[in-house]
Each structure stands twice: as structure tokens, then as C-alpha cells.
Amino acid sequence: MTTVDGPSSPGGTHPYALWDAAYVLGSLSCAERREFEVHLKACPSCADAVTDLGGMRALLSQIDRGYVDTLDEPDGYAGLPPLRDELLATVNTRRRRSRAATWTLAAAAALAIGLFVASQSNPMVVTPAPQPSQASALTMTPKKPVPLTATVTLTRRAWGTRIEMQCTYEAGPMDVDYDGDEASDKLAMVAVGRDGSRTELATWTARIGMPASLGGSTSMPVDEIASVQIISADAGAVLLERDL
């Protein structure tokens, strides 16, 4: 094997161009090795060359010692070209495998980055779970001269309808006589179906100046509810109503 004389060796684009093989095979002196390692940090081409030759030491160790001894004989060089070709073919195969693995990893990384960027920039990539269809709050209409105000909100669900109500008792006790019966501050929220059915959703006691937040559910779909009412729990009189 031809050794390297040092940084002034000819044949390359810079003084270190032929140091790669000597470095891999351990032929450099300690000072030259340190010098070349400093150079490798700033020279990608030399670093790649060292990487490509990384398996050469292991390949050379597989050569039979008896074969090496014949190289000094006059006809010993006859077997050298086949060995050289075999080594070069092995090295080239390893290079191709290494490059293929590198390209595979790079492609996988690029795909992962592309998917991440796409998910950030394209809202259609990640589809949020569908939210229940909820209408805005609807103001209820008084049916009797009572000091009540209320709004009602209906939310469509897969199993039926969720109904929320906000109600405020604004004045003194309800002293109005409903249909000949005594007035009462006990109230109820009722859902009236288009088929005439009635479902009581909640009951409560009205308190002066105190808002009440009620909620109830029914298996009736929104489309089958004709109206929502607030009634006097005792007399059954309709105090407020929202037609749908």
C-alpha cells in the first residue's frame, strides 16, 4: 500500500485530499491524525470520503494471510486485480445500501414534516368533532299580567332535545287570580308537542329579584315541539309561552 507523505501530497484539490485512506487504515502519525481530524470538521468532502472507507479495515482483515505473502513473489500480483475488484464491489454495495437507507429516512422525515405543516395550515386535515346544533335564546311572551321575564334555548341532541331557561321574578308576590284559583309562586316549565302531548321539564319556586336557571330534557325532537311554557304549578295557568 502506498503511504501518504503529508499535507503536501499531490493528486487532490487540496493538501488533505489523499489523507482519507491513510487515516482509516491508521497510517498517519499522531500529529498528522490530529491535524486531519481538525480538517475533517470543516471539509464535508473529506468527511464523506472517510465515511465511505469506514468498512475497508474490516474487509482487508478478511484477506487470507497466505495470499498476502504471495504478493511479494514475481507472479503474486496476478491475483491482485480480482481481489481489488471484489473489494470495490463490496464497498460500492455498502455505499448504495447506506445511501438508500439515508434517502429512506430523509423521505420519511420530509413526509412527517409535510403532514405536520399541512395539519397546521389546512383546517380540513383535522376535522373537529361535530358540535350539537344550538339555537339562540328566544324571548318568551307573557300570557298573563305577571312580573316574570324569561328566555328559552333549545339544543338538538341525537336522543331528543335539551331545553335551557333563564327566568327572573321582577316584582312582589304574584297576587293575580288565575282563572278563579289562588295565585302561586310555584312554577313549572313544560314542553308541548305538536301532537298535543305535554312534558313537564322542571319545577321551581319564584323568588323576588332572584334569577332562576332551569334545564330539562325530552325525547321529542326539536321539530316535534310546538311550544315551551311557564305555568303555575298549582293552577296550571299558562303564564309565559314561546311558540316554535
Short mmCIF file of C-alpha atoms in Angstrom, two decimals:
data_model
loop_
_atom_site.label_atom_id
_atom_site.label_comp_id
_atom_site.label_asym_id
_atom_site.label_seq_id
_atom_site.Cartn_x
_atom_site.Cartn_y
_atom_site.Cartn_z
CA MET A 1 0.00 0.00 0.00
CA THR A 2 1.23 3.47 -0.81
CA THR A 3 1.61 5.69 2.22
CA VAL A 4 0.88 9.36 2.40
CA ASP A 5 3.75 11.75 2.77
CA GLY A 6 1.83 14.55 4.45
CA PRO A 7 -0.13 17.66 3.71
CA SER A 8 1.79 18.35 0.51
CA SER A 9 0.76 15.07 -1.16
CA PRO A 10 -0.20 15.68 -4.81
CA GLY A 11 -3.25 14.42 -6.68
CA GLY A 12 -6.08 16.21 -4.86
CA THR A 13 -7.78 19.58 -4.87
CA HIS A 14 -6.23 20.43 -1.51
CA PRO A 15 -3.30 19.09 0.58
CA TYR A 16 -5.54 16.68 2.54
CA ALA A 17 -7.28 15.08 -0.43
CA LEU A 18 -5.32 11.79 -0.12
CA TRP A 19 -5.27 11.52 3.66
CA ASP A 20 -8.59 9.69 3.97
CA ALA A 21 -7.36 6.13 3.32
CA ALA A 22 -4.27 6.59 5.48
CA TYR A 23 -6.48 7.94 8.27
CA VAL A 24 -8.87 4.98 8.09
CA LEU A 25 -6.02 2.44 7.98
CA GLY A 26 -4.12 4.12 10.82
CA SER A 27 -1.07 5.09 8.77
CA LEU A 28 -0.92 8.73 9.89
CA SER A 29 1.31 9.84 12.71
CA CYS A 30 -0.28 11.18 15.87
CA ALA A 31 0.38 14.77 14.79
CA GLU A 32 -0.96 14.15 11.29
CA ARG A 33 -4.03 12.40 12.69
CA ARG A 34 -4.87 15.35 14.94
CA GLU A 35 -4.27 17.76 12.07
CA PHE A 36 -6.53 15.76 9.74
CA GLU A 37 -9.30 15.48 12.34
CA VAL A 38 -9.31 19.27 12.67
CA HIS A 39 -9.57 19.48 8.87
CA LEU A 40 -12.49 16.97 8.78
CA LYS A 41 -14.66 19.29 10.86
CA ALA A 42 -14.53 21.92 8.10
CA CYS A 43 -14.39 19.70 4.99
CA PRO A 44 -17.56 17.75 4.08
CA SER A 45 -15.90 16.04 1.09
CA CYS A 46 -13.13 14.54 3.22
CA ALA A 47 -15.62 13.58 5.91
CA ASP A 48 -17.72 11.75 3.29
CA ALA A 49 -14.62 10.00 1.96
CA VAL A 50 -13.71 8.77 5.45
CA THR A 51 -17.26 7.52 5.92
CA ASP A 52 -17.16 5.63 2.62
CA LEU A 53 -13.89 3.96 3.59
CA GLY A 54 -15.06 3.12 7.09
CA GLY A 55 -15.53 -0.59 6.29
CA MET A 56 -12.23 -1.02 4.47
CA ARG A 57 -10.29 -2.15 7.55
CA ALA A 58 -12.80 -4.93 8.20
CA LEU A 59 -12.70 -6.02 4.56
CA LEU A 60 -8.91 -6.16 4.49
CA SER A 61 -8.91 -8.26 7.65
CA GLN A 62 -10.77 -10.97 5.72
CA ILE A 63 -7.87 -11.48 3.24
CA ASP A 64 -6.04 -14.76 3.80
CA ARG A 65 -2.55 -14.27 5.22
CA GLY A 66 -1.13 -16.80 2.79
CA TYR A 67 -2.47 -14.79 -0.10
CA VAL A 68 -0.79 -11.66 1.22
CA ASP A 69 2.53 -13.48 1.42
CA THR A 70 2.33 -14.39 -2.29
CA LEU A 71 2.19 -10.75 -3.27
CA ASP A 72 5.98 -10.48 -2.92
CA GLU A 73 6.51 -13.29 -5.42
CA PRO A 74 7.08 -12.43 -9.12
CA ASP A 75 3.72 -13.82 -10.15
CA GLY A 76 1.99 -12.84 -6.97
CA TYR A 77 0.37 -9.74 -8.42
CA ALA A 78 -1.60 -11.83 -10.88
CA GLY A 79 -4.29 -12.41 -8.31
CA LEU A 80 -4.47 -8.81 -7.17
CA PRO A 81 -6.92 -7.34 -9.72
CA PRO A 82 -9.68 -9.92 -8.91
CA LEU A 83 -9.27 -9.18 -5.23
CA ARG A 84 -9.34 -5.45 -5.85
CA ASP A 85 -12.48 -5.76 -7.96
CA GLU A 86 -14.14 -7.84 -5.26
CA LEU A 87 -13.31 -5.29 -2.59
CA LEU A 88 -14.51 -2.41 -4.73
CA ALA A 89 -17.77 -4.22 -5.49
CA THR A 90 -18.34 -4.86 -1.80
CA VAL A 91 -17.60 -1.25 -0.90
CA ASN A 92 -19.92 0.03 -3.64
CA THR A 93 -22.70 -2.27 -2.46
CA ARG A 94 -22.35 -0.97 1.08
CA ARG A 95 -22.36 2.61 -0.22
CA ARG A 96 -25.58 2.00 -2.15
CA ARG A 97 -27.25 0.44 0.89
CA SER A 98 -26.11 3.30 3.10
CA ARG A 99 -27.36 5.92 0.64
CA ALA A 100 -30.67 4.09 0.17
CA ALA A 101 -31.18 3.99 3.93
CA THR A 102 -30.30 7.68 4.16
CA TRP A 103 -32.79 8.60 1.42
CA THR A 104 -35.48 6.46 3.08
CA LEU A 105 -35.00 8.23 6.41
CA ALA A 106 -34.94 11.62 4.68
CA ALA A 107 -38.16 10.84 2.80
CA ALA A 108 -39.87 9.67 5.99
CA ALA A 109 -38.78 12.82 7.80
CA ALA A 110 -39.96 15.02 4.92
CA LEU A 111 -43.31 13.25 4.89
CA ALA A 112 -43.74 13.70 8.65
CA ILE A 113 -42.83 17.39 8.42
CA GLY A 114 -45.17 17.84 5.44
CA LEU A 115 -48.08 16.26 7.30
CA PHE A 116 -47.41 18.45 10.34
CA VAL A 117 -47.24 21.64 8.25
CA ALA A 118 -50.37 20.64 6.34
CA SER A 119 -52.28 20.00 9.54
CA GLN A 120 -51.28 23.44 10.81
CA SER A 121 -52.09 25.34 7.61
CA ASN A 122 -55.08 23.37 6.31
CA PRO A 123 -58.03 23.15 8.71
CA MET A 124 -59.53 20.38 6.58
CA VAL A 125 -56.78 17.93 7.57
CA VAL A 126 -58.04 17.61 11.14
CA THR A 127 -61.81 17.66 11.30
CA PRO A 128 -63.23 18.64 14.71
CA ALA A 129 -65.98 16.56 16.20
CA PRO A 130 -69.42 17.84 15.24
CA GLN A 131 -70.99 20.07 17.85
CA PRO A 132 -74.65 19.95 18.83
CA SER A 133 -76.89 22.32 16.88
CA GLN A 134 -77.87 25.07 19.33
CA ALA A 135 -80.30 27.92 18.63
CA SER A 136 -80.02 31.37 20.18
CA ALA A 137 -82.00 32.31 23.26
CA LEU A 138 -85.67 33.01 22.47
CA THR A 139 -87.73 35.50 24.46
CA MET A 140 -90.93 34.12 25.95
CA THR A 141 -94.21 36.00 25.54
CA PRO A 142 -96.38 36.80 28.64
CA LYS A 143 -99.85 35.23 28.59
CA LYS A 144 -100.89 36.69 31.96
CA PRO A 145 -100.07 40.01 33.69
CA VAL A 146 -97.28 38.55 35.82
CA PRO A 147 -93.90 40.07 36.88
CA LEU A 148 -91.91 37.39 35.04
CA THR A 149 -89.43 37.58 32.15
CA ALA A 150 -87.75 34.57 30.60
CA THR A 151 -85.75 33.29 27.65
CA VAL A 152 -85.51 29.71 26.42
CA THR A 153 -82.87 27.89 24.36
CA LEU A 154 -83.40 24.57 22.60
CA THR A 155 -80.46 22.36 21.65
CA ARG A 156 -80.85 19.48 19.24
CA ARG A 157 -79.43 16.18 20.51
CA ALA A 158 -79.20 12.72 18.99
CA TRP A 159 -81.59 11.41 21.63
CA GLY A 160 -84.03 14.35 21.60
CA THR A 161 -83.86 17.97 22.81
CA ARG A 162 -82.16 19.77 25.68
CA ILE A 163 -84.05 22.89 26.88
CA GLU A 164 -82.45 25.63 28.99
CA MET A 165 -84.37 28.53 30.53
CA GLN A 166 -83.40 31.78 32.25
CA CYS A 167 -86.26 33.25 34.32
CA THR A 168 -86.47 36.34 36.58
CA TYR A 169 -89.22 37.22 39.05
CA GLU A 170 -89.09 41.03 38.95
CA ALA A 171 -91.74 42.27 41.39
CA GLY A 172 -93.74 41.39 44.51
CA PRO A 173 -95.75 38.24 45.13
CA MET A 174 -97.92 37.09 42.28
CA ASP A 175 -101.27 38.18 43.64
CA VAL A 176 -103.21 37.84 40.40
CA ASP A 177 -106.07 35.35 40.48
CA TYR A 178 -105.69 32.89 37.57
CA ASP A 179 -108.97 31.51 36.32
CA GLY A 180 -110.59 31.78 39.69
CA ASP A 181 -107.84 29.91 41.54
CA GLU A 182 -105.38 31.25 44.09
CA ALA A 183 -102.17 32.64 42.75
CA SER A 184 -98.98 30.66 43.45
CA ASP A 185 -95.24 31.32 43.15
CA LYS A 186 -94.57 27.67 42.35
CA LEU A 187 -93.83 27.41 38.65
CA ALA A 188 -93.16 24.69 36.09
CA MET A 189 -91.54 24.52 32.64
CA VAL A 190 -93.49 22.43 30.12
CA ALA A 191 -92.75 21.30 26.56
CA VAL A 192 -95.86 20.98 24.38
CA GLY A 193 -95.67 18.56 21.45
CA ARG A 194 -97.30 19.15 18.08
CA ASP A 195 -99.46 16.14 18.82
CA GLY A 196 -100.82 17.88 21.93
CA SER A 197 -98.68 15.95 24.44
CA ARG A 198 -97.22 17.81 27.42
CA THR A 199 -93.93 17.04 29.18
CA GLU A 200 -93.02 18.72 32.47
CA LEU A 201 -89.29 19.52 32.37
CA ALA A 202 -88.63 21.39 35.64
CA THR A 203 -90.33 22.99 38.65
CA TRP A 204 -89.14 25.78 40.93
CA THR A 205 -90.25 28.48 43.35
CA ALA A 206 -90.09 32.08 42.16
CA ARG A 207 -88.11 34.42 44.43
CA ILE A 208 -88.22 38.22 44.17
CA GLY A 209 -85.28 39.58 42.18
CA MET A 210 -83.58 36.18 42.03
CA PRO A 211 -82.88 34.77 38.55
CA ALA A 212 -83.57 31.09 38.08
CA SER A 213 -81.62 28.92 35.64
CA LEU A 214 -83.55 25.80 34.70
CA GLY A 215 -82.82 22.91 32.42
CA GLY A 216 -84.61 19.82 31.26
CA SER A 217 -84.62 17.19 28.53
CA THR A 218 -87.18 15.46 26.41
CA SER A 219 -87.07 12.65 23.87
CA MET A 220 -89.09 14.81 21.47
CA PRO A 221 -87.01 16.15 18.56
CA VAL A 222 -86.94 19.93 18.17
CA ASP A 223 -89.13 19.71 15.08
CA GLU A 224 -91.88 17.99 17.07
CA ILE A 225 -92.05 20.63 19.84
CA ALA A 226 -94.84 23.18 19.30
CA SER A 227 -94.06 25.45 22.24
CA VAL A 228 -92.37 25.83 25.62
CA GLN A 229 -94.46 27.22 28.54
CA ILE A 230 -94.07 28.50 32.07
CA ILE A 231 -97.17 27.56 34.03
CA SER A 232 -98.46 27.98 37.55
CA ALA A 233 -97.65 24.62 39.10
CA ASP A 234 -100.83 24.63 41.23
CA ALA A 235 -103.42 26.23 38.92
CA GLY A 236 -101.92 25.08 35.60
CA ALA A 237 -102.44 28.52 34.04
CA VAL A 238 -100.00 29.44 31.24
CA LEU A 239 -98.00 32.49 32.36
CA LEU A 240 -95.38 32.76 29.56
CA GLU A 241 -95.05 30.86 26.29
CA ARG A 242 -92.73 30.59 23.31
CA ASP A 243 -94.20 29.17 20.13
CA LEU A 244 -91.79 27.31 17.82
#
